[in-house]
Coordinates of C-alpha atoms and ligand atoms in Angstrom, one line a residue:
X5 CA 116.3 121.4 3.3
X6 CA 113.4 119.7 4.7
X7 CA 113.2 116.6 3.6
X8 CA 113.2 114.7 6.0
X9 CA 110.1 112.3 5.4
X10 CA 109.6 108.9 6.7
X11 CA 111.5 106.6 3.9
X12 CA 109.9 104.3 2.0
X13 CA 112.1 101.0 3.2
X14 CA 109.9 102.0 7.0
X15 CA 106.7 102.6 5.0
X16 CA 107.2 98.9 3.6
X17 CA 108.3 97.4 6.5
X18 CA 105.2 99.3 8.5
X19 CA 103.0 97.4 5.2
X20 CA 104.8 93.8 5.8
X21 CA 103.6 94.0 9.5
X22 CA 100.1 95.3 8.2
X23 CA 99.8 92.2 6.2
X24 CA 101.1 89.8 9.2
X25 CA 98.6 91.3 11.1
X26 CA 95.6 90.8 9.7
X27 CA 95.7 86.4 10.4
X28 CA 96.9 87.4 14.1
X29 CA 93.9 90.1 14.6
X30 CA 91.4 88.1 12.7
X31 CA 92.1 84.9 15.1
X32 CA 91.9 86.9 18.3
X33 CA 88.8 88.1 17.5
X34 CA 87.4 84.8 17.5
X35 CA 88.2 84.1 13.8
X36 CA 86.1 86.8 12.5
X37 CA 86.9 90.2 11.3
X38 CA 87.8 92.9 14.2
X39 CA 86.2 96.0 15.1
X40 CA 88.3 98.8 15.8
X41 CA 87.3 102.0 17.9
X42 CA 89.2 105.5 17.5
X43 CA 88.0 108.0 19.7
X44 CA 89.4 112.1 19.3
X45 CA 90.3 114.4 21.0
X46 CA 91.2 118.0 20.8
X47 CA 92.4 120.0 17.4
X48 CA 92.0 118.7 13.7
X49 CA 95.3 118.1 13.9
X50 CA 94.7 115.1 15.8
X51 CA 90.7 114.4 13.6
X52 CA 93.6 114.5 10.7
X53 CA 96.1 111.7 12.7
X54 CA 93.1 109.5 13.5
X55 CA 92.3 109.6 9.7
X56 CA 95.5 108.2 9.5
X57 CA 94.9 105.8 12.6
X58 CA 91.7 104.6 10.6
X59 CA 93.2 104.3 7.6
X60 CA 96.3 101.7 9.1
X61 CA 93.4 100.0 11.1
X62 CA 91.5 99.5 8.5
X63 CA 94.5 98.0 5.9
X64 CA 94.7 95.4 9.3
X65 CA 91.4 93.9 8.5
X66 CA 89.4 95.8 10.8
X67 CA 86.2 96.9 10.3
X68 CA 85.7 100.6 11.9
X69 CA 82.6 101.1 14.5
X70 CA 81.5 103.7 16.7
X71 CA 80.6 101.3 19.6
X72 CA 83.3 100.8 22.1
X73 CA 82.1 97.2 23.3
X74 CA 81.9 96.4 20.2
X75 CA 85.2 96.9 19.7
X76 CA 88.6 94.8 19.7
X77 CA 90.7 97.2 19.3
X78 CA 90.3 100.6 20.9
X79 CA 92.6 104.2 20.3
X80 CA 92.5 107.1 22.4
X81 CA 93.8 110.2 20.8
X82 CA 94.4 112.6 22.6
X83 CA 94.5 116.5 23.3
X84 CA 97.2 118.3 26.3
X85 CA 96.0 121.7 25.7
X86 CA 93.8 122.6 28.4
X87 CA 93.5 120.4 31.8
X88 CA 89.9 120.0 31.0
X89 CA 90.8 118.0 28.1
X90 CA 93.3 116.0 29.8
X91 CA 90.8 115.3 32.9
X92 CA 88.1 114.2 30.0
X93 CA 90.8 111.5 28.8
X94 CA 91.8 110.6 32.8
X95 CA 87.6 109.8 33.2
X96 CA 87.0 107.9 29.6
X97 CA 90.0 105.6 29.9
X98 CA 88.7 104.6 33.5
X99 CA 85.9 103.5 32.0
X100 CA 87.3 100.9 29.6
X101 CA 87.9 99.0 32.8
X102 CA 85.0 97.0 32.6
X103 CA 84.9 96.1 28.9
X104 CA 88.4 95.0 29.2
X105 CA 87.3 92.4 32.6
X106 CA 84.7 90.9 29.5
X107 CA 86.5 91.4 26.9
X108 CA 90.6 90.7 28.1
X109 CA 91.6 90.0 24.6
X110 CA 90.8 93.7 24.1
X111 CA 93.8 96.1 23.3
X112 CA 93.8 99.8 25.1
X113 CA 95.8 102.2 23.3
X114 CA 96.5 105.5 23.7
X115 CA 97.8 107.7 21.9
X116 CA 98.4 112.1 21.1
X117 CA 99.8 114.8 22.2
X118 CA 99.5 113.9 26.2
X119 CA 101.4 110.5 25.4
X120 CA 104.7 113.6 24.5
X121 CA 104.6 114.4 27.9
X122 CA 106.8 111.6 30.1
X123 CA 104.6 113.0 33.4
X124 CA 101.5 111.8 31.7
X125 CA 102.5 108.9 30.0
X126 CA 104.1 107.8 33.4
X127 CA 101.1 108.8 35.0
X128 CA 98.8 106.5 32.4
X129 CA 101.3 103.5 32.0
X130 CA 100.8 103.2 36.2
X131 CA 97.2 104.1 37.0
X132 CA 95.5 102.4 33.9
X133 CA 97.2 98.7 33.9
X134 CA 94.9 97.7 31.6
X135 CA 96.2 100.0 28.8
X136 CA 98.4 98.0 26.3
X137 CA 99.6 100.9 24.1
X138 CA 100.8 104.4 24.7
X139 CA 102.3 106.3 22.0
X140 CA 103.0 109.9 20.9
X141 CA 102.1 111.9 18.2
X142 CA 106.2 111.7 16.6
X143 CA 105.7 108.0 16.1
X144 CA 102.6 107.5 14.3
X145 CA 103.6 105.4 11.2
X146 CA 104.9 102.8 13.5
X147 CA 101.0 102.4 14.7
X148 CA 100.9 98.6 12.9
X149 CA 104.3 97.7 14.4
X150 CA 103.5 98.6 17.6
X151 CA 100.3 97.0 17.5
X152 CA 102.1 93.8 16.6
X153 CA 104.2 94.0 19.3
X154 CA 101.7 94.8 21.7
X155 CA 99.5 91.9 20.7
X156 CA 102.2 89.2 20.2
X157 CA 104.4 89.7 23.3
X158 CA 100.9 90.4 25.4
X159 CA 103.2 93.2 27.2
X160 CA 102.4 97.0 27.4
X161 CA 103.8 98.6 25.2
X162 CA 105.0 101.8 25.1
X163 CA 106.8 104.7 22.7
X164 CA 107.3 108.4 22.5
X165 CA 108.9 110.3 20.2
X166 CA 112.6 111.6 19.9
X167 CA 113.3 112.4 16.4
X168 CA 110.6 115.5 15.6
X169 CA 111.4 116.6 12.2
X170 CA 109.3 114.1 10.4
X171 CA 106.9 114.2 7.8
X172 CA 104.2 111.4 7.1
X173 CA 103.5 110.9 3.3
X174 CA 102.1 107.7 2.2
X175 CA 100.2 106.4 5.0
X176 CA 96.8 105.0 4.1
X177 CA 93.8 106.9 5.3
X178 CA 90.1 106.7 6.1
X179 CA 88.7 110.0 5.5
X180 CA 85.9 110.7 7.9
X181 CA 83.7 112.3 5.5
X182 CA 83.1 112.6 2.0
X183 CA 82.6 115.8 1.0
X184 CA 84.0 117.6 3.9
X185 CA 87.8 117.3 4.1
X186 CA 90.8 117.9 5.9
X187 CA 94.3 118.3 4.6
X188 CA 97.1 118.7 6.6
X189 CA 100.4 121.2 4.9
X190 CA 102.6 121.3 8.0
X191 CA 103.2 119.6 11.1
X192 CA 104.3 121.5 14.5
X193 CA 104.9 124.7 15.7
X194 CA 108.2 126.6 16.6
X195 CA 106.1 129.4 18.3
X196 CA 105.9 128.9 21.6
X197 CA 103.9 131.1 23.0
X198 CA 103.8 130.7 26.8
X199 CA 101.3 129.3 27.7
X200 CA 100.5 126.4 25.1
X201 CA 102.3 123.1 25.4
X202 CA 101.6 122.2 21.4
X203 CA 105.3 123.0 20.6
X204 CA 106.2 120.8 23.2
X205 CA 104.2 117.8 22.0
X206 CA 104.1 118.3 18.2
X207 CA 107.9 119.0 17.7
X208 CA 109.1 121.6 15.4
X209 CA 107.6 123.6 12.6
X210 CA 107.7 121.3 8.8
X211 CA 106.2 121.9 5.8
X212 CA 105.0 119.3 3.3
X213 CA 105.9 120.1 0.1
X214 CA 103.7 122.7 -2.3
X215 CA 103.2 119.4 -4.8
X216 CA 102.4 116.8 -2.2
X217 CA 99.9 119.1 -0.9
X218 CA 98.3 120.3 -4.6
X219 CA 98.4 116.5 -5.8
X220 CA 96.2 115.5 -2.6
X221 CA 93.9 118.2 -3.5
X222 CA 93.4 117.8 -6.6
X223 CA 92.6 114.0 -5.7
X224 CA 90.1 115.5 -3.3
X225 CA 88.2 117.2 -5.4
X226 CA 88.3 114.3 -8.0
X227 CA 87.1 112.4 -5.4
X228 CA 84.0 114.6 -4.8
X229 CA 85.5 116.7 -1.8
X230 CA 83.4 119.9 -1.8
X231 CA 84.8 121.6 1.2
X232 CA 88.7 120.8 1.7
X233 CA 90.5 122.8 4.6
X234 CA 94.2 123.8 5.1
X235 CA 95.4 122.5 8.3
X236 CA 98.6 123.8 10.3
X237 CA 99.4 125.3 13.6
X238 CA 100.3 128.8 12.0
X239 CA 99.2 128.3 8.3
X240 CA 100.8 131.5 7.3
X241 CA 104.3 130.7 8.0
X242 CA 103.7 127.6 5.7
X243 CA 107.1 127.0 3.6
X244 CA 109.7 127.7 6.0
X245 CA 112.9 125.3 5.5
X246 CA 111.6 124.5 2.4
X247 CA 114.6 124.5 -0.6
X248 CA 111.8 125.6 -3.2
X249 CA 110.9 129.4 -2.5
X250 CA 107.0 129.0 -1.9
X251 CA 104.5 130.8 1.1
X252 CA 101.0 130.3 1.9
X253 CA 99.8 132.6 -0.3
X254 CA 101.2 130.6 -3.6
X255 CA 100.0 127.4 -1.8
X256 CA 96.2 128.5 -1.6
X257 CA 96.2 130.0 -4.7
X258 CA 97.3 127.0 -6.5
X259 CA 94.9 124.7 -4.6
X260 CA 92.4 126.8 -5.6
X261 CA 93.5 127.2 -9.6
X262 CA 92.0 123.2 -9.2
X263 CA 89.3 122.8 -11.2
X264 CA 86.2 122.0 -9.6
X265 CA 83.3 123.5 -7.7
X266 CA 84.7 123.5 -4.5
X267 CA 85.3 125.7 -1.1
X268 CA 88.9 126.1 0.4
X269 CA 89.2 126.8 4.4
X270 CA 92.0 127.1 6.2
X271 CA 93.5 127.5 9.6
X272 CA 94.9 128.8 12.1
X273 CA 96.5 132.1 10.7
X274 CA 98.4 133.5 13.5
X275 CA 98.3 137.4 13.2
X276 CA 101.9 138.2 13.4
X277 CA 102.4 136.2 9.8
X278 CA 99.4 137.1 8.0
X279 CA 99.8 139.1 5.3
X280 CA 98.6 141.3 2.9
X281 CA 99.3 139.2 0.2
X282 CA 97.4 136.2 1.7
X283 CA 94.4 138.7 2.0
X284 CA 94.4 140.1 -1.1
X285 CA 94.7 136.1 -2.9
X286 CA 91.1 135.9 -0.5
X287 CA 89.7 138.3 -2.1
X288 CA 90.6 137.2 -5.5
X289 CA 89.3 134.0 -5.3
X290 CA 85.8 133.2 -5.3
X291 CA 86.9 129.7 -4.1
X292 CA 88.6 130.5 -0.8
X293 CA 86.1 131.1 1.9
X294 CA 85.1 134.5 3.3
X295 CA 86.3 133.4 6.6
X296 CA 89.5 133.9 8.7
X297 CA 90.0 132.5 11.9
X298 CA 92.7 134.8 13.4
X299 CA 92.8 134.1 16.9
X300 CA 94.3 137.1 19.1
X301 CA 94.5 135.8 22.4
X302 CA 94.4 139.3 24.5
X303 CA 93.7 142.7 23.9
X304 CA 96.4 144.1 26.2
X305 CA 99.9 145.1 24.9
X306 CA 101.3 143.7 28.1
X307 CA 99.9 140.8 28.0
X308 CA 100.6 139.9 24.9
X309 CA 104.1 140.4 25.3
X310 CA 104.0 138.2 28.3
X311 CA 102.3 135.6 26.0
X312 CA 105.0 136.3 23.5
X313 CA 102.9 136.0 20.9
X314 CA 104.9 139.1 18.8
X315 CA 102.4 141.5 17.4
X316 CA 100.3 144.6 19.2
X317 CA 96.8 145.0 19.6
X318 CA 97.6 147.3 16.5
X319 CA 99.2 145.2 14.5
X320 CA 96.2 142.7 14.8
X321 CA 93.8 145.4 14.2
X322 CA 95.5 146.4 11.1
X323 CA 95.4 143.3 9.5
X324 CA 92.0 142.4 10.6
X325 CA 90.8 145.8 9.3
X326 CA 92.3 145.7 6.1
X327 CA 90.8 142.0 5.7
X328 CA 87.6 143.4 6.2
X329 CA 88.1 146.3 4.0
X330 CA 88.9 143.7 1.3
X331 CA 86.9 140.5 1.5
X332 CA 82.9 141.5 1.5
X333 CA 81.0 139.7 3.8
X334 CA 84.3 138.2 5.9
X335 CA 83.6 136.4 9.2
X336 CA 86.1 136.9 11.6
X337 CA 86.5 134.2 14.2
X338 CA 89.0 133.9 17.0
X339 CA 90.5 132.2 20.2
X340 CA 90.5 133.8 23.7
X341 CA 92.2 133.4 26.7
X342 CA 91.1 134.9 29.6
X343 CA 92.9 135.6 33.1
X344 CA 96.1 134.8 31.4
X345 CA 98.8 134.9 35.0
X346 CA 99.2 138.2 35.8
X347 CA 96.3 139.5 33.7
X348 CA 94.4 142.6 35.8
X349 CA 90.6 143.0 35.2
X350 CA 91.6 146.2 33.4
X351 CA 93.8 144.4 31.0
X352 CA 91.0 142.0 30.2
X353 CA 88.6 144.9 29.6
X354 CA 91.2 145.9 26.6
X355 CA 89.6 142.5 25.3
X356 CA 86.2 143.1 25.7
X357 CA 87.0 146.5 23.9
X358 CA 88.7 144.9 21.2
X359 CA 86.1 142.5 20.9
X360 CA 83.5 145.4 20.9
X361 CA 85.7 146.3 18.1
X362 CA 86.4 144.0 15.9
X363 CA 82.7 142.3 16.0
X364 CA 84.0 139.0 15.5
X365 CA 81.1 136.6 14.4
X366 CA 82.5 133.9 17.0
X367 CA 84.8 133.1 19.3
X368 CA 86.6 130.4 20.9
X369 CA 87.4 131.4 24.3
X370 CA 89.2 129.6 27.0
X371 CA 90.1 130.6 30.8
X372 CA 93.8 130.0 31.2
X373 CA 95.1 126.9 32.5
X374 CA 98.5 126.1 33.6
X375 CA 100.9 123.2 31.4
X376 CA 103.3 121.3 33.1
X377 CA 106.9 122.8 31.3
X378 CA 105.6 126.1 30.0
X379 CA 106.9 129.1 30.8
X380 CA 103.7 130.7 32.0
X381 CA 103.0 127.7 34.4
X382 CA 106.0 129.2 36.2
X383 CA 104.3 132.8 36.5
X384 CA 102.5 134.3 39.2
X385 CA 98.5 133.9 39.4
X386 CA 97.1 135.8 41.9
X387 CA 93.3 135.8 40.1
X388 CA 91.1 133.6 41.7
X389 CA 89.7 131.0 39.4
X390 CA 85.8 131.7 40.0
X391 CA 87.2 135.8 39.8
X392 CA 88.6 134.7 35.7
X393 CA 84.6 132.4 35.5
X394 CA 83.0 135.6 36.1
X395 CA 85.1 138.0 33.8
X396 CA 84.6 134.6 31.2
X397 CA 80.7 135.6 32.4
X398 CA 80.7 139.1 30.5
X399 CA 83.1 138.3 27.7
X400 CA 80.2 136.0 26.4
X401 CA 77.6 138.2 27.4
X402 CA 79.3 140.7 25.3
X403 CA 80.1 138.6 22.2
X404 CA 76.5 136.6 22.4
X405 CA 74.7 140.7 21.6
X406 CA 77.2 140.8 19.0
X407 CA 76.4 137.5 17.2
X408 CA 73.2 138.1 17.2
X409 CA 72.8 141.6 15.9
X410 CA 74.9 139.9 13.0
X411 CA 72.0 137.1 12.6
X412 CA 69.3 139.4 12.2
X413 CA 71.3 141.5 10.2
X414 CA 71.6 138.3 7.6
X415 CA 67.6 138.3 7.4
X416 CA 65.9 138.5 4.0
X417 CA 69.4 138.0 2.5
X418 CA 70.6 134.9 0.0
X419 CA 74.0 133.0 0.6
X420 CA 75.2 130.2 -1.5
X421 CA 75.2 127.4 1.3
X422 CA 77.1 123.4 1.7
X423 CA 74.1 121.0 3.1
X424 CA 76.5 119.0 5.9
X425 CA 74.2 117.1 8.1
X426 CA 70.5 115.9 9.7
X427 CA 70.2 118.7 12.7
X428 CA 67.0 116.7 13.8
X429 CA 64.0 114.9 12.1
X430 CA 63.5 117.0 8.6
X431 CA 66.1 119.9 9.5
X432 CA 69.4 120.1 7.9
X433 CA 72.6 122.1 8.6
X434 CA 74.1 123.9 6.0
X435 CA 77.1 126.8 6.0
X436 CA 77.9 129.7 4.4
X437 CA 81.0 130.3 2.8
X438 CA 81.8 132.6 5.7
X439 CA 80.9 129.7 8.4
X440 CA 77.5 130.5 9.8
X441 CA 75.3 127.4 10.2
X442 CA 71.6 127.8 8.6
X443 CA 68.5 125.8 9.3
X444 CA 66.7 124.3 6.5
X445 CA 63.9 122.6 6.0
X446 CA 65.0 120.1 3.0
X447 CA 65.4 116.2 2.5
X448 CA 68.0 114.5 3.6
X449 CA 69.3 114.2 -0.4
X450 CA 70.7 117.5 -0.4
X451 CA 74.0 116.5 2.0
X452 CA 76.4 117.2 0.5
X453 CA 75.6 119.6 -2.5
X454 CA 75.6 123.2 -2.9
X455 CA 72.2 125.5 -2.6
X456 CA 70.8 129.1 -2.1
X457 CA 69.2 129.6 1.2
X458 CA 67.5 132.6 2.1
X459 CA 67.4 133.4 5.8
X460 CA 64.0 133.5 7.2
X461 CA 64.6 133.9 10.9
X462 CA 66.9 134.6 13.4
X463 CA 66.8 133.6 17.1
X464 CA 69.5 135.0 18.6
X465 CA 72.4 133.5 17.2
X466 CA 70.5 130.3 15.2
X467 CA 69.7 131.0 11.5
X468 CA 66.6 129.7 10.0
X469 CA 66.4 129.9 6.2
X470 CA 64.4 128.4 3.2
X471 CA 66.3 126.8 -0.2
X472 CA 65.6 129.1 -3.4
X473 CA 66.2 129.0 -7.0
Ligands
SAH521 N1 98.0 127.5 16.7 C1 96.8 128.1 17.1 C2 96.2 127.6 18.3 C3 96.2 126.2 18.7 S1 95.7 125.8 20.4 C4 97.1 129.6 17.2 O1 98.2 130.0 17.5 O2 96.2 130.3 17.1 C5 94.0 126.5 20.3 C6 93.8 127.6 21.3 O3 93.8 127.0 22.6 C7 94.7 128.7 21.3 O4 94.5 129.6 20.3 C8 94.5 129.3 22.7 O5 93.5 130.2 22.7 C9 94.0 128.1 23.5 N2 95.0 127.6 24.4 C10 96.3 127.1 24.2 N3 96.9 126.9 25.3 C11 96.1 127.2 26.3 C12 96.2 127.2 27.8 N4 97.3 126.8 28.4 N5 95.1 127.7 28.5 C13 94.0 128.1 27.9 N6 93.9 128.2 26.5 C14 94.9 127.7 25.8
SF4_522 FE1 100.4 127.2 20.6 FE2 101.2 129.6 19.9 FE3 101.9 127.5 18.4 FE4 99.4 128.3 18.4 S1 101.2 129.5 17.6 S2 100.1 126.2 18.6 S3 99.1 129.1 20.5 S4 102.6 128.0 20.5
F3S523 FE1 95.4 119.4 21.4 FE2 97.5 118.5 20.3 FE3 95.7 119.8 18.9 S1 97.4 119.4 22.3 S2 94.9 121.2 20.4 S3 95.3 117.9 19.9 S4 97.9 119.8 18.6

């Protein structure tokens, strides 16, 4: 059974610390309330943590701010799934130097899936000295005790996981928006696929339980939430270990038998899990959005295998034709990885084919890049990287024709749209059920309500559109 949730004893202790913090951070600020300053990186999984990170902060008396020298506290979180995203981290935390020579009261911490791995944590702890906090992502709920002990011994202090079957449930949280949500069902991933290091730093697959989950959105939507998403490595395997029989399919479908006028997303399916079933409960329900985000990595057989992601080009073009067959309108979206080790250029034209294919209405697309512990850091690489840039170069070219036949194809045509945000002075963002972004001319009042657009114009792959009715 998987139960195995933080107890509520830790959860009390973690809120007597909470409340002994708030005199010690209010007098090293100067006697006056402290600003904290959470920076993210990487998946929602980690937007989702720093919601959490907020939400402790914020139960410590600090006020939240997006200005880092403002700031007397400041959290990293951060991302080890691509070395770009690591080397992004390495640059920003050299910066803090400075504002921690004006400011040495200031507490550095860092925290995420790079804190998991002991090379990089090493590496932090020696070439940042003015860091005061590392910890990973197993360890979370201990944020106000670690704080406390950071800020009362004045020693660095540093913990990483070891104990990766936990669940979090009853940590406060500062939701970043307010009508745009995010709601975690499952922590981890037992996948491991070769390449990705997120098994490695997220621990093992574990499901929250179907009534947690339902409760929280049903609190959402009371709360005015208008677009909630489903959040887990590999969504579709949601319910695993579990003693109550359940699977994702039952999970959305309850979430959306809430009532309310609101719009369910989720992700990330991984193809070899999704299911008819879940399909067909998309295409029952006018709440679920048209949109499934189904990443398939590689178009070549042999590839995949290598990859061990367990399903055939096939296999993914089943499902994602029968999803299409089913659900009208449906955007497909997906991840890429090109010049996996090994990969030959004709292997990656199987992509571009299946991409050709498919007619995806974006993509995510990454060149490979090699984590310290995988199995495919081990493999051979022969491509050159500028040889992987320029097959990257046509993959775009090819998917950038298809996007935009797409857009003009949505011309003249009506979609029931969200209002999310100020593009630029008297232009707002909204999005489709099926996760385009549309241009609109409207006040700034309509954020975060429901409206027909039509589309007007499309430039390439930016829609333009007019509210109706
Ligand atoms: N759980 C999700 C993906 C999470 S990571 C899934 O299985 O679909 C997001 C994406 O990053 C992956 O889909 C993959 O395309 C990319 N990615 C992961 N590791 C990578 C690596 N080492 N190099 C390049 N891209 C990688
Ligand atoms: Fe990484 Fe694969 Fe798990 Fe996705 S399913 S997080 S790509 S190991
Ligand atoms: Fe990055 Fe961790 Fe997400 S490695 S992609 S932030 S799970």
């Amino acid at each position: 059974m998987n139960d195995n949730k933080i107890t509520e004893a830790e959860i009390e202790r973690q809120e007597q610390i909470t409340d002994m913090l708030r005199d010690i951070l209010f007098i090293r600020a100067g006697n006056q309330q402290p600003c904290a300053y959470v920076r993210t990186y990487g998946c929602q999984q980690n937007v989702a943590d720093s919601e959490k990170l907020k939400g402790m902060l914020e139960k410590m008396g600090c006020a939240l701010t997006e200005d880092e020298a403002k700031a007397d506290i400041i959290i990293f979180n951060t991302c080890a799934v691509r070395e770009h995203a690591e080397d992004r981290v390495f640059g920003n935390v050299g910066q803090l130097k400075a504002l921690k020579k004006k400011k040495p009261s200031l507490l550095i911490g860092l925290c995420g899936c790079m804190m998991e791995q002991q090379h990089i944590a090493e590496k932090i702890y020696k070439s940042f000295p003015y860091v005061g906090l590392v910890f990973g992502t197993h360890v979370i709920h201990k944020f106000p005790e670690l704080v406390y002990n950071a800020v009362t011994s004045g020693k660095r202090t540093i913990e990483r996981g070891y104990d990766d079957g936990e669940i979090y449930e009853g940590l406060p949280l500062h939701r970043d928006g307010s009508f745009k949500g995010w709601l975690p069902i499952m922590y981890g991933c037992d996948n491991f696929c070769t390449y990705c290091i997120v098994p490695h730093v997220r621990g093992r697959e574990r499901s929250r339980r179907p009534a947690t989950v339902i409760s929280e959105a049903r609190a959402m939507v009371s709360a005015g939430y208008k677009d909630i998403t489903l959040l887990g490595q590999n969504v579709n395997s949601y319910g695993k270990g579990l003693d109550e029989e359940t699977d994702f399919a039952s999970l959305l479908q309850s979430v959306a038998d809430i009532e309310g006028d609101f719009r369910i997303r989720f992700m990330t399916s991984h193809p070899k899990d999704a299911s008819k079933k879940l399909i067909d409960t998309m295409a029952a329900n006018e709440k679920i959005c048209n949109h499934l985000h189904l990443p398939f990595q590689c178009g070549s057989d042999r590839v995949l295998k290598k990859m061990n992601r367990r399903y055939t080009r096939e296999k993914y073009l089943e499902i994602a034709n029968y999803a299409k067959s089913r659900i009208p309108d449906l955007s497909l979206t997906s991840d890429v990885i090109v010049g996996f080790p090994g990969e030959t250029y004709d292997e990656f034209c199987e992509t571009l084919e299946l991409i050709k294919e498919v007619k995806f209405t974006s993509l995510f697309t990454f060149i490979y890049s090699p984590r310290v512990g995988t199995p495919a850091a081990g493999m051979e690489d022969p491509v050159s990287h500028e040889e992987k840039a320029k097959w990257m170069g046509e993959l775009l070219r090819v998917q950038e024709g298809i996007a935009a036949e797409r857009c003009a194809g949505m011309v003249g045509r009506t979609y029931r749209v969200l209002v999310e945000e100020q593009a630029r002075d008297g232009v707002l963002n909204a999005r489709t059920a099926n996760n385009i972004i549309v241009e609109l001319q409207a006040p700034a009042e309509l954020i975060g309500s429901f409206c027909y657009a039509e589309i007007t114009e499309a430039r390439n792959w930016i829609l333009r559109g007019k509210i109706v009715g």
